[in-house]
Tab-separated table of C-alpha atoms and ligand atoms in Angstrom:
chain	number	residue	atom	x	y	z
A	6	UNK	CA	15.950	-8.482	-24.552
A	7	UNK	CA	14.724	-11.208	-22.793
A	8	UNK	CA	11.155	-12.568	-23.659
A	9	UNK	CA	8.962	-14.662	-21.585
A	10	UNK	CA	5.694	-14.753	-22.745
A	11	UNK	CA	3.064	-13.643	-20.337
A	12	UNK	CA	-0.671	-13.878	-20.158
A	13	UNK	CA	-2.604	-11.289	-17.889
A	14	UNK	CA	-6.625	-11.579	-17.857
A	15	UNK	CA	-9.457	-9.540	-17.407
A	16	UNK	CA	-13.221	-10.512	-17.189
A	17	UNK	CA	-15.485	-7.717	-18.805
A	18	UNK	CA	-18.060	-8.186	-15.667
A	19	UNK	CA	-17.811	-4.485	-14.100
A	20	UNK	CA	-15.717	-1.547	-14.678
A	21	UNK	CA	-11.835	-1.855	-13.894
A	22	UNK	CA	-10.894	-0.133	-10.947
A	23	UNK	CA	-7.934	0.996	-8.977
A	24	UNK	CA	-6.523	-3.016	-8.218
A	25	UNK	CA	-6.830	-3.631	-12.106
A	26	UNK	CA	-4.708	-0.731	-12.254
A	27	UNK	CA	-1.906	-1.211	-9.675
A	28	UNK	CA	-1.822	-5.088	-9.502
A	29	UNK	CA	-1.849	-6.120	-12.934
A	30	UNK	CA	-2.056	-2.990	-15.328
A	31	UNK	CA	0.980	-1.572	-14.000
A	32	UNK	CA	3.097	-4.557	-14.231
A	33	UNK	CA	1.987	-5.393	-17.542
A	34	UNK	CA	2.970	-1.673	-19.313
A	35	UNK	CA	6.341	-1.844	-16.702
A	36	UNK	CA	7.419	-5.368	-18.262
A	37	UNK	CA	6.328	-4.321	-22.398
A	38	UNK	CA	10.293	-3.380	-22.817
A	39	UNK	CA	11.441	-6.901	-21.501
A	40	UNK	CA	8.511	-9.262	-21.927
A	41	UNK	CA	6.453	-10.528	-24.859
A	42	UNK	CA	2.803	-10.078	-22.914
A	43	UNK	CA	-0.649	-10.542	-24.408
A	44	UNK	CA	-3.403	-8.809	-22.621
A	45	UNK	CA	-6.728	-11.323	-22.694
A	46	UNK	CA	-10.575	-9.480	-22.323
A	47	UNK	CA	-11.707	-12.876	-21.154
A	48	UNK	CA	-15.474	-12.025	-22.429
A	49	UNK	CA	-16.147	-16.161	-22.441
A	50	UNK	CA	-15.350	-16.043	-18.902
A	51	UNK	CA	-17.977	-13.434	-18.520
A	52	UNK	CA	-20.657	-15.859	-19.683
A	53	UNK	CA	-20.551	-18.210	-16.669
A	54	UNK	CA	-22.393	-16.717	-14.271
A	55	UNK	CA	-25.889	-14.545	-14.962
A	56	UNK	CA	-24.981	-11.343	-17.428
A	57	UNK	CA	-26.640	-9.153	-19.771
A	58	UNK	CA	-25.581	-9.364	-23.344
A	59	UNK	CA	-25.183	-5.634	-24.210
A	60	UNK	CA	-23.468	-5.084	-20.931
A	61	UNK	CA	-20.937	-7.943	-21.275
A	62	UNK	CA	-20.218	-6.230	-24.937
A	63	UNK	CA	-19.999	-2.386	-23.730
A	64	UNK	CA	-17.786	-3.588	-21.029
A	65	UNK	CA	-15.311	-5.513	-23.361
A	66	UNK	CA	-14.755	-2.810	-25.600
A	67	UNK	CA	-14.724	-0.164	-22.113
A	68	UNK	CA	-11.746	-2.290	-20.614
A	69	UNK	CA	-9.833	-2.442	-24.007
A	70	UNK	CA	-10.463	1.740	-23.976
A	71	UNK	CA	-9.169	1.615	-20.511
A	72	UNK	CA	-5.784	-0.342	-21.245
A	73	UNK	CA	-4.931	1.849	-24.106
A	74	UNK	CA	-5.632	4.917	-22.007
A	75	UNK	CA	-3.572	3.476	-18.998
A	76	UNK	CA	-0.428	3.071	-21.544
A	77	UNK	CA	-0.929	-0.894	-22.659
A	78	UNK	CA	0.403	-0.396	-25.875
A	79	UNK	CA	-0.854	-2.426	-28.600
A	80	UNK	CA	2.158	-2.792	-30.681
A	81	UNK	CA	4.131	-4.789	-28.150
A	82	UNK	CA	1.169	-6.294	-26.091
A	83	UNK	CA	-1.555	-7.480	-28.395
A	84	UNK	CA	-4.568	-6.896	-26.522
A	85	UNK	CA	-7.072	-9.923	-27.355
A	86	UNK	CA	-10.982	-10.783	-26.877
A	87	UNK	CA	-11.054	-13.849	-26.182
A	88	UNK	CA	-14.019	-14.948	-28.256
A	89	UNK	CA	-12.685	-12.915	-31.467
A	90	UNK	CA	-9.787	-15.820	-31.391
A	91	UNK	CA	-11.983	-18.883	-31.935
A	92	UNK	CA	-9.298	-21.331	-30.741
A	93	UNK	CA	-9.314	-20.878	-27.295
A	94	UNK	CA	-12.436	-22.737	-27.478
A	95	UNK	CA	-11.594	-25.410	-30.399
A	96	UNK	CA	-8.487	-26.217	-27.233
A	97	UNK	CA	-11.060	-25.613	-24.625
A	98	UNK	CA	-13.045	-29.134	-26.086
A	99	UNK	CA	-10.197	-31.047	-26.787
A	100	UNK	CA	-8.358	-30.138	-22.913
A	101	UNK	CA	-11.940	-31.092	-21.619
A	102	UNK	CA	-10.985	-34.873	-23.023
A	103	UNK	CA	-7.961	-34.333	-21.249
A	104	UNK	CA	-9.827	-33.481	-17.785
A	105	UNK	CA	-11.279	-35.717	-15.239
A	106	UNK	CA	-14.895	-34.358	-13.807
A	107	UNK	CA	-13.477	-34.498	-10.277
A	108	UNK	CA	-11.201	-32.206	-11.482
A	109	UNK	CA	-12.929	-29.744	-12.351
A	110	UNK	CA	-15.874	-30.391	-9.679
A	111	UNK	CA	-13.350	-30.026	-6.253
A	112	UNK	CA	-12.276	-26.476	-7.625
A	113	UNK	CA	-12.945	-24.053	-4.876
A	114	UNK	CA	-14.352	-21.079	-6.732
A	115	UNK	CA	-16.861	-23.486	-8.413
A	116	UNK	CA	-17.534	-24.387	-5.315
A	117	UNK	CA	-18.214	-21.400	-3.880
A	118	UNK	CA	-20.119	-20.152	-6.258
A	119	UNK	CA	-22.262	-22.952	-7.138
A	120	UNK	CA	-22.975	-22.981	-3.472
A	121	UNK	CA	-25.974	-21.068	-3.262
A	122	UNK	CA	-28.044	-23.366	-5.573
A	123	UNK	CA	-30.121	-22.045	-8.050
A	124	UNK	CA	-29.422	-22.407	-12.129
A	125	UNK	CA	-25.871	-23.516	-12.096
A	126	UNK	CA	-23.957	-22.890	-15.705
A	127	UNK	CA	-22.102	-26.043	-17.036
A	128	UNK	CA	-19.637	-23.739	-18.074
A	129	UNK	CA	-19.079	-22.418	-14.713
A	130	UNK	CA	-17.391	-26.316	-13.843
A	131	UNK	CA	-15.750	-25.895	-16.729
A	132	UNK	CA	-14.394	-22.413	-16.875
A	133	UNK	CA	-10.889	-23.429	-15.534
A	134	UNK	CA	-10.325	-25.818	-18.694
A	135	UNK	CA	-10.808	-23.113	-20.891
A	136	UNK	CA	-8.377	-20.533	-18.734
A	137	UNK	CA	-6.413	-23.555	-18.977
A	138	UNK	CA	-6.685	-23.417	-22.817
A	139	UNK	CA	-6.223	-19.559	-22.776
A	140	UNK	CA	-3.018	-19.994	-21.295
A	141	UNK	CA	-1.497	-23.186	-23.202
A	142	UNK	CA	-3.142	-21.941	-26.373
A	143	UNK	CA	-0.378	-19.101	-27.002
A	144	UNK	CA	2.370	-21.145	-25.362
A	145	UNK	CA	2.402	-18.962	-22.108
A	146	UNK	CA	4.934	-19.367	-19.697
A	147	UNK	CA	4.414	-17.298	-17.519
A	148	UNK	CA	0.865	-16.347	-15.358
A	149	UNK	CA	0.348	-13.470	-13.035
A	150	UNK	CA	-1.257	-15.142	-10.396
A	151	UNK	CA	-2.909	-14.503	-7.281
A	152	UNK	CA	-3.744	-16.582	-4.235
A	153	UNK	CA	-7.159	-17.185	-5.771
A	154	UNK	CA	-6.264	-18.162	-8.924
A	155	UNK	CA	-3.390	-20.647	-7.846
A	156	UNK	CA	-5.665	-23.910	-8.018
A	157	UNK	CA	-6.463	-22.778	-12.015
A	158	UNK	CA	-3.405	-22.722	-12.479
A	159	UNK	CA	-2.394	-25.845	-10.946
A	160	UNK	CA	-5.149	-27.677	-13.393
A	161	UNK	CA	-3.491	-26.313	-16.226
A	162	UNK	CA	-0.236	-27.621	-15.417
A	163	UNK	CA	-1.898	-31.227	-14.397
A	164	UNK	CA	-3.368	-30.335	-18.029
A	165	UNK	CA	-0.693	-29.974	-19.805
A	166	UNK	CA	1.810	-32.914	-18.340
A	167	UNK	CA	-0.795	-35.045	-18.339
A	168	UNK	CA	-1.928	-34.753	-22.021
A	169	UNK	CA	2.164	-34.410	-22.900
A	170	UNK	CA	3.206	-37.519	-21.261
A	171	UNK	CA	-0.182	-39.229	-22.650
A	172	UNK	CA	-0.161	-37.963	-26.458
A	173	UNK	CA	3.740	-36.598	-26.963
A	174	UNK	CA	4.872	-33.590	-26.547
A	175	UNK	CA	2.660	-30.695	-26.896
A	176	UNK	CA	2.256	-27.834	-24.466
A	177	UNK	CA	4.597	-25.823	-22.644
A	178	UNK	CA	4.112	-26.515	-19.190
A	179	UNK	CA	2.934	-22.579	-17.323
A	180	UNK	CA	4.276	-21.468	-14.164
A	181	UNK	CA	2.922	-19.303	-12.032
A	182	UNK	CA	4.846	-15.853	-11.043
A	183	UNK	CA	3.793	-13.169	-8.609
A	184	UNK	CA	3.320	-9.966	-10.179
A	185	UNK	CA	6.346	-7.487	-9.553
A	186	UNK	CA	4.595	-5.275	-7.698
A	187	UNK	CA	2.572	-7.569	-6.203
A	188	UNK	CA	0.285	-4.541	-4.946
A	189	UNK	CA	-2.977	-5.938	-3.875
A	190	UNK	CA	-5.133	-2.940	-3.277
A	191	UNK	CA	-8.147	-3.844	-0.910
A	192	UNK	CA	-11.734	-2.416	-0.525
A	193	UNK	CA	-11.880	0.957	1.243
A	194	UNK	CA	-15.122	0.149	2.740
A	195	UNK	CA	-14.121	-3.719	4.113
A	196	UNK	CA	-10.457	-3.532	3.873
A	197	UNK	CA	-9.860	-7.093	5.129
A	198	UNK	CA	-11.708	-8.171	1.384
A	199	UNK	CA	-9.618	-7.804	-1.887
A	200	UNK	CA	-11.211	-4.580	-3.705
A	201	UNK	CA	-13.074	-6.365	-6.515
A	202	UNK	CA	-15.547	-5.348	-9.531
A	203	UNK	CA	-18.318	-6.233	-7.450
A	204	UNK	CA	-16.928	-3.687	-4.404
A	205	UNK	CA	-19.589	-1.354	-4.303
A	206	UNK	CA	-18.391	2.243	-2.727
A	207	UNK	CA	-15.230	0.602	-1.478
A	208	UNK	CA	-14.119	0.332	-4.995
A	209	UNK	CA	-12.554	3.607	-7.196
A	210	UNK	CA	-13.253	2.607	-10.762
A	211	UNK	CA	-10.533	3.951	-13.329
A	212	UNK	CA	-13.458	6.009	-14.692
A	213	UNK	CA	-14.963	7.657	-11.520
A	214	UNK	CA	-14.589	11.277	-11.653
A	215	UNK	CA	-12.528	13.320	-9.130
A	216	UNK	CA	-15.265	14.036	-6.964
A	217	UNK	CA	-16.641	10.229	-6.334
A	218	UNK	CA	-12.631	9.284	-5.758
A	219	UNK	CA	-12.504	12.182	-3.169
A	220	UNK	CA	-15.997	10.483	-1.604
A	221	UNK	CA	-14.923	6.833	-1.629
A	222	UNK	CA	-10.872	7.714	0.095
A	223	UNK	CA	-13.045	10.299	3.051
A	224	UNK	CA	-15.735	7.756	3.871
A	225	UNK	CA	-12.692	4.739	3.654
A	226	UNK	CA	-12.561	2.668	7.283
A	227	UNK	CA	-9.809	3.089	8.921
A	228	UNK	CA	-10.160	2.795	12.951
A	229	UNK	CA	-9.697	4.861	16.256
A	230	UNK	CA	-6.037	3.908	17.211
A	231	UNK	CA	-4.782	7.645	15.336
A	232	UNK	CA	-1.363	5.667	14.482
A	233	UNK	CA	-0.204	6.120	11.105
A	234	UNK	CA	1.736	2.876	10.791
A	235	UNK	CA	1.766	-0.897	8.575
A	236	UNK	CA	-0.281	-3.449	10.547
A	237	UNK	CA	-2.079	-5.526	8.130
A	238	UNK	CA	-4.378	-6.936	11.284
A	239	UNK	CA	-4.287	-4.620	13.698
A	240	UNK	CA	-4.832	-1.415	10.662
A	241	UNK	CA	-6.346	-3.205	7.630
A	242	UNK	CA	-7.872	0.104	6.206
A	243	UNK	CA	-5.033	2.585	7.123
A	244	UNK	CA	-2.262	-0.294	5.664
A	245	UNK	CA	-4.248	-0.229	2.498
A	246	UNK	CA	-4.651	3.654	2.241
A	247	UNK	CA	-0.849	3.383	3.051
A	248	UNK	CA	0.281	0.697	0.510
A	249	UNK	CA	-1.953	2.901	-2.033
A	250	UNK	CA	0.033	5.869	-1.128
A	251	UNK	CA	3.067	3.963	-1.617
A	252	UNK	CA	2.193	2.455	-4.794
A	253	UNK	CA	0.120	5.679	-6.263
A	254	UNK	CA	3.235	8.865	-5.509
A	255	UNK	CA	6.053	6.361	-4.088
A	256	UNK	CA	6.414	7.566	-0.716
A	257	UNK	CA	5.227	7.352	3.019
A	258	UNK	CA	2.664	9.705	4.629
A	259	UNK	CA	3.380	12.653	6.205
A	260	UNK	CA	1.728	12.767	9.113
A	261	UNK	CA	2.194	9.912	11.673
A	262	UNK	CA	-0.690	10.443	13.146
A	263	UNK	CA	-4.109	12.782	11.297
A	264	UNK	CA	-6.140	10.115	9.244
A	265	UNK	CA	-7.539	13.495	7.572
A	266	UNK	CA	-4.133	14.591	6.289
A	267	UNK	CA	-3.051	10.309	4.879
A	268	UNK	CA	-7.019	10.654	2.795
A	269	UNK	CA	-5.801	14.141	1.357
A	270	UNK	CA	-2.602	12.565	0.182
A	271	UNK	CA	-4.116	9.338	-0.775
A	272	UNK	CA	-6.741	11.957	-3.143
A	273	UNK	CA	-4.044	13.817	-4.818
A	274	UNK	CA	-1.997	10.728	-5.190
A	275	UNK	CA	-4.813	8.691	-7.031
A	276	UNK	CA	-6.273	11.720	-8.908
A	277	UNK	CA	-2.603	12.390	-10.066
A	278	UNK	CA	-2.281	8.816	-11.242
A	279	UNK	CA	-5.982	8.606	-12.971
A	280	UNK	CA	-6.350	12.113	-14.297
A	281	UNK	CA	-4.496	11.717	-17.126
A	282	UNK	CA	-5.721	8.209	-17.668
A	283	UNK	CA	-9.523	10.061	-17.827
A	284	UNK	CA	-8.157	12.246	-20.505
A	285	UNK	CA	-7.145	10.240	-22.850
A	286	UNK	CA	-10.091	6.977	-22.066
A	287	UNK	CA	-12.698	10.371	-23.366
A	288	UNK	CA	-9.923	10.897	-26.284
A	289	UNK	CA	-10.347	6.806	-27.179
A	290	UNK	CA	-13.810	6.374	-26.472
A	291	UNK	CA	-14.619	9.432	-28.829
A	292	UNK	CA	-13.560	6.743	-31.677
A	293	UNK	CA	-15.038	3.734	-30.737
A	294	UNK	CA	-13.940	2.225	-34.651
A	295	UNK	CA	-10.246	2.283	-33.836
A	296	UNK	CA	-9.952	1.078	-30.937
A	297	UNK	CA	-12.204	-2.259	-32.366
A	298	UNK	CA	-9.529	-2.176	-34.944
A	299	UNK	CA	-7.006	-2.163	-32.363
A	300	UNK	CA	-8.730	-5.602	-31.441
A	301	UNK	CA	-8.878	-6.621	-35.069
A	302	UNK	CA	-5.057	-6.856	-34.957
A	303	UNK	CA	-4.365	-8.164	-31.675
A	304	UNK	CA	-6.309	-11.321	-32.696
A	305	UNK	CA	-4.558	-11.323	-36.060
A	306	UNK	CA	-1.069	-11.006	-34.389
A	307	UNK	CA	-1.640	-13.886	-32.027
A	308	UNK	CA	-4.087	-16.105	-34.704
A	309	UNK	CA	-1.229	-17.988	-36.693
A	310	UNK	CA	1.024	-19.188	-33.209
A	311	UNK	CA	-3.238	-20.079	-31.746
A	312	UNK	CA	-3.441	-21.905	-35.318
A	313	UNK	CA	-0.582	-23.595	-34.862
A	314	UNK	CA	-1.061	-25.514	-31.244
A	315	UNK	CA	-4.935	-25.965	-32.018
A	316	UNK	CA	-3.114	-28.187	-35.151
A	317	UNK	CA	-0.557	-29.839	-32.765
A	318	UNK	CA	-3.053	-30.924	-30.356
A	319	UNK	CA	-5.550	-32.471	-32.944
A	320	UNK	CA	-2.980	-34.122	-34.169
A	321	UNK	CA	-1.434	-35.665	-31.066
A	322	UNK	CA	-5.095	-36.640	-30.006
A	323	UNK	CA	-5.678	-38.534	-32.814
A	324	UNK	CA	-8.305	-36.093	-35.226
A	325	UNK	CA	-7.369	-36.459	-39.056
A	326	UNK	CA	-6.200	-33.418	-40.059
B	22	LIG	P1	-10.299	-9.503	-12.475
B	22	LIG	O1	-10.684	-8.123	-11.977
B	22	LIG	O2	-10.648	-10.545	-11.483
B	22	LIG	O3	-10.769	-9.775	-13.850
B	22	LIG	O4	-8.705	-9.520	-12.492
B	22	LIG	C1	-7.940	-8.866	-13.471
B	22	LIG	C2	-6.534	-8.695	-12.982
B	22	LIG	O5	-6.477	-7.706	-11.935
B	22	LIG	C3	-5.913	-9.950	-12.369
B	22	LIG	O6	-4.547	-9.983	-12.749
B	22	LIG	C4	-6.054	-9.731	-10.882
B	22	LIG	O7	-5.061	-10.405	-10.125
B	22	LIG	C5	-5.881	-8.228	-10.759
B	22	LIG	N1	-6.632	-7.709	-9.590
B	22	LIG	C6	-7.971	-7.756	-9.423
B	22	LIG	N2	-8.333	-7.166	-8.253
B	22	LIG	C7	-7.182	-6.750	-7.646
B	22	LIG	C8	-6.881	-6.064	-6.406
B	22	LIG	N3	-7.837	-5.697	-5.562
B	22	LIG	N4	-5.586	-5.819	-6.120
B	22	LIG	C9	-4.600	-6.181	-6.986
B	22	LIG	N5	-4.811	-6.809	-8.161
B	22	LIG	C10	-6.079	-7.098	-8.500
């Protein structure tokens, strides 16, 4: 068995949907034989931006429901809240002393979303230190990354040298990998934009029933060109009901060229693949206390090695121990 320890994160601000699923979900329970993985509810990460307390908590303990039901199991893939490990942010300080503001300040999603004015969180500048923690925290060597996340990562590596050539030899420097499947499932209503928590009715949440998944594939875009084929620019919305088909049952349409027919075998293909996943999320959810336990000993299980580099990085920055 080979083990390379993997991080994958989730931010509890909206329900996961069908992306979660086939982009990182997917990989994650397809690599549990082979790789030691942790599974991080990133609920600090939630906090940066305007959010409702009780929602921020529902949704934390929803997603962990979600990743049991989708076949994350716990035994081999701890699945961690970020805030129930209180290291990430003891590392989260002491990387900030590692971290130049410029930094931080010339990242582009900070940018972006600091944009529009308006009550800007500190922590939203910050927020890559502490992914930057979450990942050199348990060692990780490996991140599932995505084009948007590839400057984070880069920090974290700048992180970690830096402090390691400054202070000794501390962190294990991450890299980033594409995900295996390296599905990236876009809106159904705006198909040239990544389908995101935030997607509105071009999103199918892992939750929706069969009817609303049946709504969301008819009224998908697709265009008037009646070609069933791959052209990313030409055919963003019938390339993404494709690659869904593809990813969802494993094979290529039927029809080369009814729209109607590819949306009835894009249904059956995603209700096949979430049915099941319903099931057992109402199974879970009825017992709200285990799956918190669950929780409980994912944080345990990853505490002592968190323990450990929060001790080796006080040390090396000169804190009496
Ligand atoms: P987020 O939803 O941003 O918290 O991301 C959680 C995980 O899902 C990350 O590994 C993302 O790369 C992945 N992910 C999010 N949206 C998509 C999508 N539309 N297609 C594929 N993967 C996605």
């Amino acid at each position: 068995m080979t083990t390379t320890r993997r991080l994958t994160g989730f931010k509890p601000t909206g329900h996961l949907h069908l992306g979660n699923l086939l982009g990182a979900l997917r990989p994650l329970i397809a690599a549990q034989d082979s790789t030691d993985s942790i599974a991080l509810i990133a609920d600090l990460h939630a906090l940066t931006i305007e959010h409702d307390p009780d929602r921020v908590r529902a949704l934390t303990l929803e997603q962990a429901t979600v990743m049991l039901a989708a076949g994350v199991d716990p035994e081999r893939t701890p699945i961690v809240v970020q805030s129930q490990v209180p290291e990430h942010t003891e590392l989260h300080y002491l990387l900030e002393c590692a971290t130049g503001f410029g930094e931080a300040a010339r990242m582009i999603q900070f940018k972006e979303k600091s944009a529009g004015g308006g009550h800007v969180r500190l922590s939203l500048l910050t927020y890559p230190v502490l992914m930057a923690a979450d990942i050199l925290l348990h060692d990780i060597r490996q991140v599932p990354v995505g084009e948007d996340q590839n400057q984070h990562l880069e920090l974290a590596r700048t992180i970690a040298t830096r402090f390691n050539g400054r202070y000794g030899e501390t962190f294990t420097v991450p890299e980033g990998v594409r995900p295996e499947a390296a599905a990236r499932v876009m809106d159904l209503a705006e198909p040239t934009a990544k389908m995101g928590k935030s997607s509105g009715n071009g999103q199918i949440g892992l939750l929706d029933p069969p009817d609303v998944v049946r709504r969301i594939i008819a009224r998908a875009v697709t265009d008037e060109l009646a070609v069933v084929r791959r052209d990313r620019e030409a055919q963003p919305g019938v390339t993404n009901l494709i690659d869904i088909l593809a990813e969802c049952a494993g094979r290529e349409p039927s029809d080369p060229h009814r729209y109607g027919v590819l949306k009835r075998e894009v249904t059956d293909a995603v209700e096949a693949l979430l049915a099941p996943i319903r099931v057992r999320h109402a199974e879970l959810a009825a017992d709200p206390a285990h799956v918190r336990k669950v929780l409980a000993e994912g944080a345990a299980k990853v505490r002592a090695r968190a323990q450990a580099t929060v001790r080796r990085t006080r040390a090396a920055i000169g804190l009496l121990d």
